[in-house]
Structures are given as structure tokens and as C-alpha cells.
Tab-separated table of C-alpha atoms in Angstrom:
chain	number	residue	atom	x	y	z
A	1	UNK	CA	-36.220	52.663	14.325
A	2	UNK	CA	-36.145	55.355	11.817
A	3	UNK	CA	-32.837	55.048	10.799
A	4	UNK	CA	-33.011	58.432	8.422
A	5	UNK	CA	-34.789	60.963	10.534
A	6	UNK	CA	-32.471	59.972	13.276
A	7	UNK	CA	-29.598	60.866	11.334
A	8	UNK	CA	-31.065	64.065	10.138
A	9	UNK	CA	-32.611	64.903	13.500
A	10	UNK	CA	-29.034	63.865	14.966
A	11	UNK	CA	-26.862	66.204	11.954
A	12	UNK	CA	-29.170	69.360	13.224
A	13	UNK	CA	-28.528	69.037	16.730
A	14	UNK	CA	-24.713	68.783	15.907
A	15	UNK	CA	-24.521	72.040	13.735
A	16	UNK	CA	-26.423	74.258	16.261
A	17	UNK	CA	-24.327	73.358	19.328
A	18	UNK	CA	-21.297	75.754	19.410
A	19	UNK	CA	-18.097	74.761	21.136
A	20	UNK	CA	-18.045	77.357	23.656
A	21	UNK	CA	-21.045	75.780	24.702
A	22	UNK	CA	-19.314	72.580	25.873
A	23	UNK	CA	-16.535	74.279	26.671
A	24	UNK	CA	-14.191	73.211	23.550
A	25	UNK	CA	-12.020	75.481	22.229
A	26	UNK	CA	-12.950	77.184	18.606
A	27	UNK	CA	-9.604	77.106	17.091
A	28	UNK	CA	-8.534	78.202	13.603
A	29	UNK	CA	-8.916	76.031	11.100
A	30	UNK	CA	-12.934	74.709	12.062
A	31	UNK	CA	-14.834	74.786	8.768
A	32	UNK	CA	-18.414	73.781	10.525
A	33	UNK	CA	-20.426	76.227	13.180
A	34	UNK	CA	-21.368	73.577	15.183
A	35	UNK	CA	-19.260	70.466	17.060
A	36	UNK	CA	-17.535	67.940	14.635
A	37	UNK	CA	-18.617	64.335	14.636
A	38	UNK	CA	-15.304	63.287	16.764
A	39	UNK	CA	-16.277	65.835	19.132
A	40	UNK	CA	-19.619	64.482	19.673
A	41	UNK	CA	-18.326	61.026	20.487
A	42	UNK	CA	-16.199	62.499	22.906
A	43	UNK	CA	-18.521	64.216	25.014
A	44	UNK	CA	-21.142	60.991	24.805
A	45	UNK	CA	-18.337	58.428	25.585
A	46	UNK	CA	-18.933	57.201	22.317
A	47	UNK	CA	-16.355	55.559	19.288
A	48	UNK	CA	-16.133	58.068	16.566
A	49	UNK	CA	-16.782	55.565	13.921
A	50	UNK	CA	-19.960	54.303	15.756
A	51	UNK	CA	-21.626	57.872	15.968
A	52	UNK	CA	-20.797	58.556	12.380
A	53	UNK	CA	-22.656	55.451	11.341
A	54	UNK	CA	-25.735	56.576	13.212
A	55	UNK	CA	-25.451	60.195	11.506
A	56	UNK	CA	-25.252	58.386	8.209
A	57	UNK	CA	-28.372	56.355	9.254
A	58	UNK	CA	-26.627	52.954	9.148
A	59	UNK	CA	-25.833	52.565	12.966
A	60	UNK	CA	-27.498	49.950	15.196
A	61	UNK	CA	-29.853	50.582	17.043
A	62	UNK	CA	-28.795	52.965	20.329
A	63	UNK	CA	-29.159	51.623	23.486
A	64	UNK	CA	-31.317	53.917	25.661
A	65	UNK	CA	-27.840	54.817	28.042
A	66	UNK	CA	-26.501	55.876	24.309
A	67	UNK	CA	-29.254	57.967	23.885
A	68	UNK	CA	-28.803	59.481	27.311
A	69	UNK	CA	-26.060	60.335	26.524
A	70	UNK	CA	-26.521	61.772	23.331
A	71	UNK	CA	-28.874	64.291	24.872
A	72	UNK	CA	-26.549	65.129	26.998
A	73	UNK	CA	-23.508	65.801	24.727
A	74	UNK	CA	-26.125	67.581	22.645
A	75	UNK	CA	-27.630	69.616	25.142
A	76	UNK	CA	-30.950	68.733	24.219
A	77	UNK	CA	-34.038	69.953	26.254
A	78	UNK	CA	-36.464	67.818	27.243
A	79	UNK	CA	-38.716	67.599	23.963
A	80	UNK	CA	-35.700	67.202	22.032
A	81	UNK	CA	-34.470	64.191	24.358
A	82	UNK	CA	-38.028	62.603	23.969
A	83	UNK	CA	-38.297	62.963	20.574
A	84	UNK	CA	-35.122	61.432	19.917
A	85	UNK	CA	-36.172	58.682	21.930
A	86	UNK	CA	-38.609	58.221	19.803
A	87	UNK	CA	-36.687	58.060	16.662
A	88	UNK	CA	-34.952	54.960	18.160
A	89	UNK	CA	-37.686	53.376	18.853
A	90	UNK	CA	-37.099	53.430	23.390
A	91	UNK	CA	-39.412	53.729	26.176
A	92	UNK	CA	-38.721	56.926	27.821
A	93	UNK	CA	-36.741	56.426	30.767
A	94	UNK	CA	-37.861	57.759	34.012
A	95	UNK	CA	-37.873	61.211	35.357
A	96	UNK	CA	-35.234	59.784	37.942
A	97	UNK	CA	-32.360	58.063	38.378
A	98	UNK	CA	-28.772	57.040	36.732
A	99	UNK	CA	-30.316	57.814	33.043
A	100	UNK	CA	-32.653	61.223	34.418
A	101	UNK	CA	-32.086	63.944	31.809
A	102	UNK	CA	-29.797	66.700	32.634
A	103	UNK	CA	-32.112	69.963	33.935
A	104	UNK	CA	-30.387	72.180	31.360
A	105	UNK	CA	-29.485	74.942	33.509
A	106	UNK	CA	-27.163	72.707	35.883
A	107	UNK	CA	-25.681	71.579	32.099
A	108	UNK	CA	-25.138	74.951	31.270
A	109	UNK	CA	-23.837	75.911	34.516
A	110	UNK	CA	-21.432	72.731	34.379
A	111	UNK	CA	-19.882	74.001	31.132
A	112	UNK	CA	-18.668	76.505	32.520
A	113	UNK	CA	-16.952	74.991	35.402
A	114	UNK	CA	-13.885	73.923	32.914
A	115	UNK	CA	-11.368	74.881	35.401
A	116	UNK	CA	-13.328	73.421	38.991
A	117	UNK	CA	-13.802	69.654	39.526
A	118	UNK	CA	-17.633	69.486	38.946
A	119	UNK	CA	-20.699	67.268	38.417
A	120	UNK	CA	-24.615	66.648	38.212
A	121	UNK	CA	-26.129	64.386	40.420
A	122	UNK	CA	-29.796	63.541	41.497
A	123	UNK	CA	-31.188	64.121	45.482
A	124	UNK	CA	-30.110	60.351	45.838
A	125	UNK	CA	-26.823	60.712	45.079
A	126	UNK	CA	-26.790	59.227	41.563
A	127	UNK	CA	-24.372	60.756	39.086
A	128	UNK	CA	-25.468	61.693	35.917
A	129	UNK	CA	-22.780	63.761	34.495
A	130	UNK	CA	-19.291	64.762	35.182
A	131	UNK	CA	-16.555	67.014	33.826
A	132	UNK	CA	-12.703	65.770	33.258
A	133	UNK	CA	-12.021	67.508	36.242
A	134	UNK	CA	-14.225	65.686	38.867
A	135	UNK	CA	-13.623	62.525	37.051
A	136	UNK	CA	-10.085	62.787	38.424
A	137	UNK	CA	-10.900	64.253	41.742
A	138	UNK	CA	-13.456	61.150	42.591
A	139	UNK	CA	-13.099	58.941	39.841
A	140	UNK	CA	-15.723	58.282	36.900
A	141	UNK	CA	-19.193	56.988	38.456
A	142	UNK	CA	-19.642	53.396	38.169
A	143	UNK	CA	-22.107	51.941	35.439
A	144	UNK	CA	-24.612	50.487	38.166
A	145	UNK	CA	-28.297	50.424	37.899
A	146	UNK	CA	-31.156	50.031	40.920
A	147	UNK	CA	-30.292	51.404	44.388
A	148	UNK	CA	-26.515	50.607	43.798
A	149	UNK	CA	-26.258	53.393	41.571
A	150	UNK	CA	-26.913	55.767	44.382
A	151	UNK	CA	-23.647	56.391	46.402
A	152	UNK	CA	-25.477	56.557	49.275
A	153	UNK	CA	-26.230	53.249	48.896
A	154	UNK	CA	-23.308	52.257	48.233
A	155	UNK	CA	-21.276	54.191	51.287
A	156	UNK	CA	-23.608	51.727	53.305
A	157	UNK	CA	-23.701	48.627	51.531
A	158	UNK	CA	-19.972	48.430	50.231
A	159	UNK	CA	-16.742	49.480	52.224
A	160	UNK	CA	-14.604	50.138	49.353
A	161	UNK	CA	-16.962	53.513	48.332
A	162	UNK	CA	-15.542	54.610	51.847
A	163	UNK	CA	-12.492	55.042	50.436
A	164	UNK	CA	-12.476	58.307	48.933
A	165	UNK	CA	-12.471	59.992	52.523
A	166	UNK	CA	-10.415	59.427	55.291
A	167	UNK	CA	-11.459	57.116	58.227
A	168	UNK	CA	-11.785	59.674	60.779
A	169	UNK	CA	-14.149	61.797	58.605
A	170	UNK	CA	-16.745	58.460	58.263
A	171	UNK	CA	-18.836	59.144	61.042
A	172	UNK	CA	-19.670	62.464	59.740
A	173	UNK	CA	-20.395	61.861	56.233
A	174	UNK	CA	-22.490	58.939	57.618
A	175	UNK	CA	-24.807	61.339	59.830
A	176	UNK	CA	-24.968	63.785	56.570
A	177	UNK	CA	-25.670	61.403	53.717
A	178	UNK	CA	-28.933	60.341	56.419
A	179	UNK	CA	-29.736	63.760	57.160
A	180	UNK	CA	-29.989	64.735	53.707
A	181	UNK	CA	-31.558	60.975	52.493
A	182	UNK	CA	-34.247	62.191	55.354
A	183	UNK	CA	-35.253	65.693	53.665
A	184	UNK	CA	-35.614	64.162	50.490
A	185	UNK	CA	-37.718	61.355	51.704
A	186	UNK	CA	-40.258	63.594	53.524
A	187	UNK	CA	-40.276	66.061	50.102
A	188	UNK	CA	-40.982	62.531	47.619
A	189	UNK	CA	-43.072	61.131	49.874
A	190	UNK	CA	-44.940	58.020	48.687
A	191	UNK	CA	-41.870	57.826	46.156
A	192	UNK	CA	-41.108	53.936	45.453
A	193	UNK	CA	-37.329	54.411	44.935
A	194	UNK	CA	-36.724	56.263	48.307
A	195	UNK	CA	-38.758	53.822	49.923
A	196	UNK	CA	-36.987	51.108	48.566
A	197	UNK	CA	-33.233	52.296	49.203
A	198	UNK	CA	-34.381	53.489	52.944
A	199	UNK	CA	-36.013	49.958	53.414
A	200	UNK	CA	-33.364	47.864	52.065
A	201	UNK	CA	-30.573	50.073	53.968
A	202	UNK	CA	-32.530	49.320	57.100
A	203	UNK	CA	-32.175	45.901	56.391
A	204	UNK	CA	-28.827	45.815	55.270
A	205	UNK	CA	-26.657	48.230	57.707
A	206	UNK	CA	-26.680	48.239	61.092
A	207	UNK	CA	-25.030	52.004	61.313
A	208	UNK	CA	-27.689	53.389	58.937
A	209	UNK	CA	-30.709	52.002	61.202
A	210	UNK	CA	-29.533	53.383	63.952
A	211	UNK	CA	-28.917	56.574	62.413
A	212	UNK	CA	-32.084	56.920	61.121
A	213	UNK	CA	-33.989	56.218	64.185
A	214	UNK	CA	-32.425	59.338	65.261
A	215	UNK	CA	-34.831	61.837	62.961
A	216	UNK	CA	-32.022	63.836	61.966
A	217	UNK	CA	-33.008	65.875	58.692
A	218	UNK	CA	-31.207	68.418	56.564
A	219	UNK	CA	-30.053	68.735	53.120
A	220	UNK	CA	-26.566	68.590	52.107
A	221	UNK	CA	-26.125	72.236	50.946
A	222	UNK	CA	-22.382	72.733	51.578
A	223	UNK	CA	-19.876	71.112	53.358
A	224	UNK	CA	-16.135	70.853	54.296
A	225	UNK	CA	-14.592	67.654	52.895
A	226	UNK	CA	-10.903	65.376	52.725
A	227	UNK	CA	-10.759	63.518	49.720
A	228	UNK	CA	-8.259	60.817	49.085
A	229	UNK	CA	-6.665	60.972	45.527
A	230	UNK	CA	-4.535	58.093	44.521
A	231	UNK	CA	-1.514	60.630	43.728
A	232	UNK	CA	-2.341	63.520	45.356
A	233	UNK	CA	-3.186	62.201	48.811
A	234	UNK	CA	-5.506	64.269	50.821
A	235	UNK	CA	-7.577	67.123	49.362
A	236	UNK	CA	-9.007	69.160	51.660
A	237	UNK	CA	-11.610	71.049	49.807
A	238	UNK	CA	-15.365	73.153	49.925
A	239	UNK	CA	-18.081	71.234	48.597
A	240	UNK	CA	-21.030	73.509	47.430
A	241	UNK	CA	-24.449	72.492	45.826
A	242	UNK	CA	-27.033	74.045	43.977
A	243	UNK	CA	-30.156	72.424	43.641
A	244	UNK	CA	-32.687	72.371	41.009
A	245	UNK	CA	-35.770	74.340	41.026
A	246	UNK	CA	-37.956	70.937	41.501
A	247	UNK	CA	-35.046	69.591	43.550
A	248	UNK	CA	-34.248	66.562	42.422
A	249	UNK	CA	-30.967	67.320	41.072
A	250	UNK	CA	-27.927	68.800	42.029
A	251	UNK	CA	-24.721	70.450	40.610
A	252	UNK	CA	-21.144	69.956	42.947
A	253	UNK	CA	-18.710	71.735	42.904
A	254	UNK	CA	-15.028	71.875	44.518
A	255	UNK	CA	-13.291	74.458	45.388
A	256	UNK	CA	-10.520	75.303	47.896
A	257	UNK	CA	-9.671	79.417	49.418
A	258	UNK	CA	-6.396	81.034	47.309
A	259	UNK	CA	-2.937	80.254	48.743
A	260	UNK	CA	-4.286	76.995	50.515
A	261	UNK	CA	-2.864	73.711	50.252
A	262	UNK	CA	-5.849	72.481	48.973
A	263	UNK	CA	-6.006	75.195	45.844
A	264	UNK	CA	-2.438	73.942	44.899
A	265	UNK	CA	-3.784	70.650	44.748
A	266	UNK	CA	-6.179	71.621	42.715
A	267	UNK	CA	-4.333	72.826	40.402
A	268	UNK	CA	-1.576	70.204	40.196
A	269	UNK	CA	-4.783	68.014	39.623
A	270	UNK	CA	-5.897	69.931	36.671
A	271	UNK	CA	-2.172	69.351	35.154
A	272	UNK	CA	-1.914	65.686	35.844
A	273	UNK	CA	-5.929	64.932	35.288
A	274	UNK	CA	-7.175	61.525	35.316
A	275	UNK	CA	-3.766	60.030	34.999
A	276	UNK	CA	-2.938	57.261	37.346
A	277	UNK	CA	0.586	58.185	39.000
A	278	UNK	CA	0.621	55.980	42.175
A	279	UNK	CA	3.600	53.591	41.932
A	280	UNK	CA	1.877	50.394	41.682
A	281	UNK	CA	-0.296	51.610	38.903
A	282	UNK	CA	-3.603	51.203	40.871
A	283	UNK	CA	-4.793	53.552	42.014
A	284	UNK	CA	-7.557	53.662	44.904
A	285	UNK	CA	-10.889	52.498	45.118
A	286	UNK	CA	-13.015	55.300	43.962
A	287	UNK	CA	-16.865	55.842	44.538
């Protein structure tokens, strides 16, 4: 690894990203153009301390989910996540999946979602980034690798992901999440990971062989959804997507019409945030 260049290289990202951009507030008394070190920790998930060490070039080695998430917090573009890939001393990751890099428009888009429960996810349902306000709406995404990273997957494989919707609504999420794993099967065809989560759901769920033998096919584009919330109960809410240009990723959104019960939600949610209220403490399971 070279410890100095990544530093450097990690210094002049920092300084050029405003905090409008990431949807921080500017505030008075900032003496730097850019984010602060703090503030870059933040948005990666990271200790304060531990990023300061790498910008002072005497920081272990980052993990490649570190540097994912770097890039992210960053908002590098794809050259700029490579190269500093290459600065630590990682393998790329692949164009797909739980560590995919963020297409930068959805990013930018995302920013400036402060106020609606949003997120980026990839055509198999994998999520790759999420802002404070989905995080309370559906809970953070799980640090899972392989096909369990894909919430399809797990809506199959694992009855506690079901949780997040009510059990009356099942049935018709089921059909969907097929539907839509269909469309994006035929569009990556010969694609090893779709292959392998449609094979081993075959295998594994009785419900999702049947409902694949029935050829249904049609992305998720937008759709009318009840989502549990350990405080809040049920959320009845809009779910809208927009898709990349190559497809392969997606930014939700939430929203719910003025003067609705699920708009006051919404905005009792953005008061109380991530904060577990329930009266045992626990919370529910989230996806």
C-alpha cells in the first residue's frame, strides 16, 4: 500500500467535496471549503480517529468494504474509485453486487432526497447506499455477502425479512419481486449471479418455483406498499424507482399524497429517526 499518496489522494478528494453536496449544512464558523475529517467518517460509517490516521498516511490497511465506502462518502467517479483502489493495494471489486460503485447520478440524486426516506440498490435487490431517512423507514441493510445480500433472496429463504410488510400484502410482493427477478434475468442473460440466486431459490422455496413456472415478467417500476415500523406501525406509502441508464441499479424512494395518514407518518418519522421507541426496546425484524 502506498501509505502517502493515499493520504494525499484521500486530503484532495475531501477539500473538493462541498457540503451541500452531501447534503450537510454549511454553517458559520467552517474554516475549510470542503467536508471536515469527522464529516467524512460519518458519511463512510467510519471512527473519526481511524480516517484521520489514513489521511495522515499511518492507517492500516482499508479493507475493500472501507474503500467502498470511501468512494461513496467521497463521491468519487469511477476512475477515482479505481484508482484509489489501487493506492491500497485491492482487487477491484465487481461491477455488481453489495460493494458495486454508486452510478453517480443516483448519488447525486440521493443527496438531495434529505427530507424523503431514500436509497440505491442494484436490479437484485442489493442495497448499496441509504440515507438516515430510509435507514429508519426499513432499517440499515444487513452486512451479508453472496446471494443473501439480495433481499430477494432473503424474502424467500428467511421469514423474518417478511416482516417489514404485513401478512396479507405477502402474496403480492412475492409475485412482484419474481416478476421483476424475471426481466432482469432475460436482460443479464448468461449472468452467473442471476443464475445462481434463480437456481438456488428453485431449490430452496417451494412458493418461488411455483411462481416462476408461471413466466410472469415485469420490472418493479412503482408500487403501492404497507410497511411495518417498530413505532410507527403501518406506513402506507408510494414506492417509485428510477433505474440506471445500463439498468443495473436503482434509486427508491417513499413518498405518501399531502394530508394522508401516511405523509404524517412520514414526517413524525423524520422527527423521531432511527430511534427505537417500541416499549420493549426491540424493535422489529427489519430486512
Amino acid at each position: 500500500m502506498n501509505e502517502s499518496e493515499l493520504a494525499a489522494f484521500l486530503r484532495t478528494r475531501r477539500d473538493r467535496v462541498r457540503p451541500a453536496d452531501v447534503g450537510l449544512p454549511v454553517g458559520p464558523r467552517r474554516r475549510v471549503p470542503g467536508l471536515r475529517r469527522e464529516e467524512v467518517a460519518q458519511l463512510a460509517g467510519l471512527s473519526a480517529d481511524y480516517y484521520t490516521e489514513l489521511e495522515r498516511g499511518r492507517g492500516t490497511r482499508p479493507s475493500a468494504q472501507v474503500l467502498a465506502s470511501l468512494a461513496r462518502a467521497l463521491r468519487l467517479n469511477g476512475d477515482e474509485r479505481d484508482h484509489l483502489f489501487h493506492l491500497a493495494d485491492r482487487p477491484l471489486p465487481p461491477p455488481h453486487g453489495p460493494a458495486a460503485h454508486v452510478q453517480p447520478a443516483l448519488l447525486g440524486l440521493l443527496d438531495r432526497l434529505a427530507d424523503t426516506p431514500a436509497q440505491v440498490i442494484t436490479d437484485l435487490h442489493e442495497t448499496l447506499v441509504q440515507n438516515p431517512l430510509a435507514v429508519a423507514l426499513v432499517g440499515p441493510a444487513p452486512a451479508l455477502h453472496g446471494p443473501a445480500a439480495s433481499f430477494v433472496y432473503r424474502w424467500f429463504t428467511d421469514p423474518g425479512a417478511r416482516a417489514i410488510h404485513p401478512p396479507e400484502d405477502h402474496p403480492h410482493h412475492s409475485r412482484v419481486f419474481v416478476a421483476d427477478l424475471r426481466a432482469v434475468a432475460a436482460r443479464r442473460d448468461r449472468d452467473s449471479a442471476v443464475r445462481r440466486i434463480v437456481a438456488v431459490l428453485q431449490r430452496r422455496s417451494e412458493e418461488f418455483a411455483d411462481l416462476w413456472d408461471t413466466g410472469d415478467v415485469g420490472l418493479r417500476r412503482t408500487d403501492h406498499k404497507r410497511i411495518v415500523h417498530p413505532t410507527l406501525g403501518v406506513i402506507e406509502l408510494d414506492c417509485h424507482s428510477l433505474f440506471s441508464e445500463d439498468g443495473r441499479q436503482r434509486l427508491l424512494w417513499f413518498t405518501a399524497p399531502s394530508g394522508t395518514e401516511g405523509a404524517a407518518r412520514l414526517e413524525l418519522l423524520s422527527v423521531i429517526g432511527s430511534e427505537d421507541m417500541s416499549p420493549d426496546g426491540s424493535g422489529a425484524p427489519r430486512p
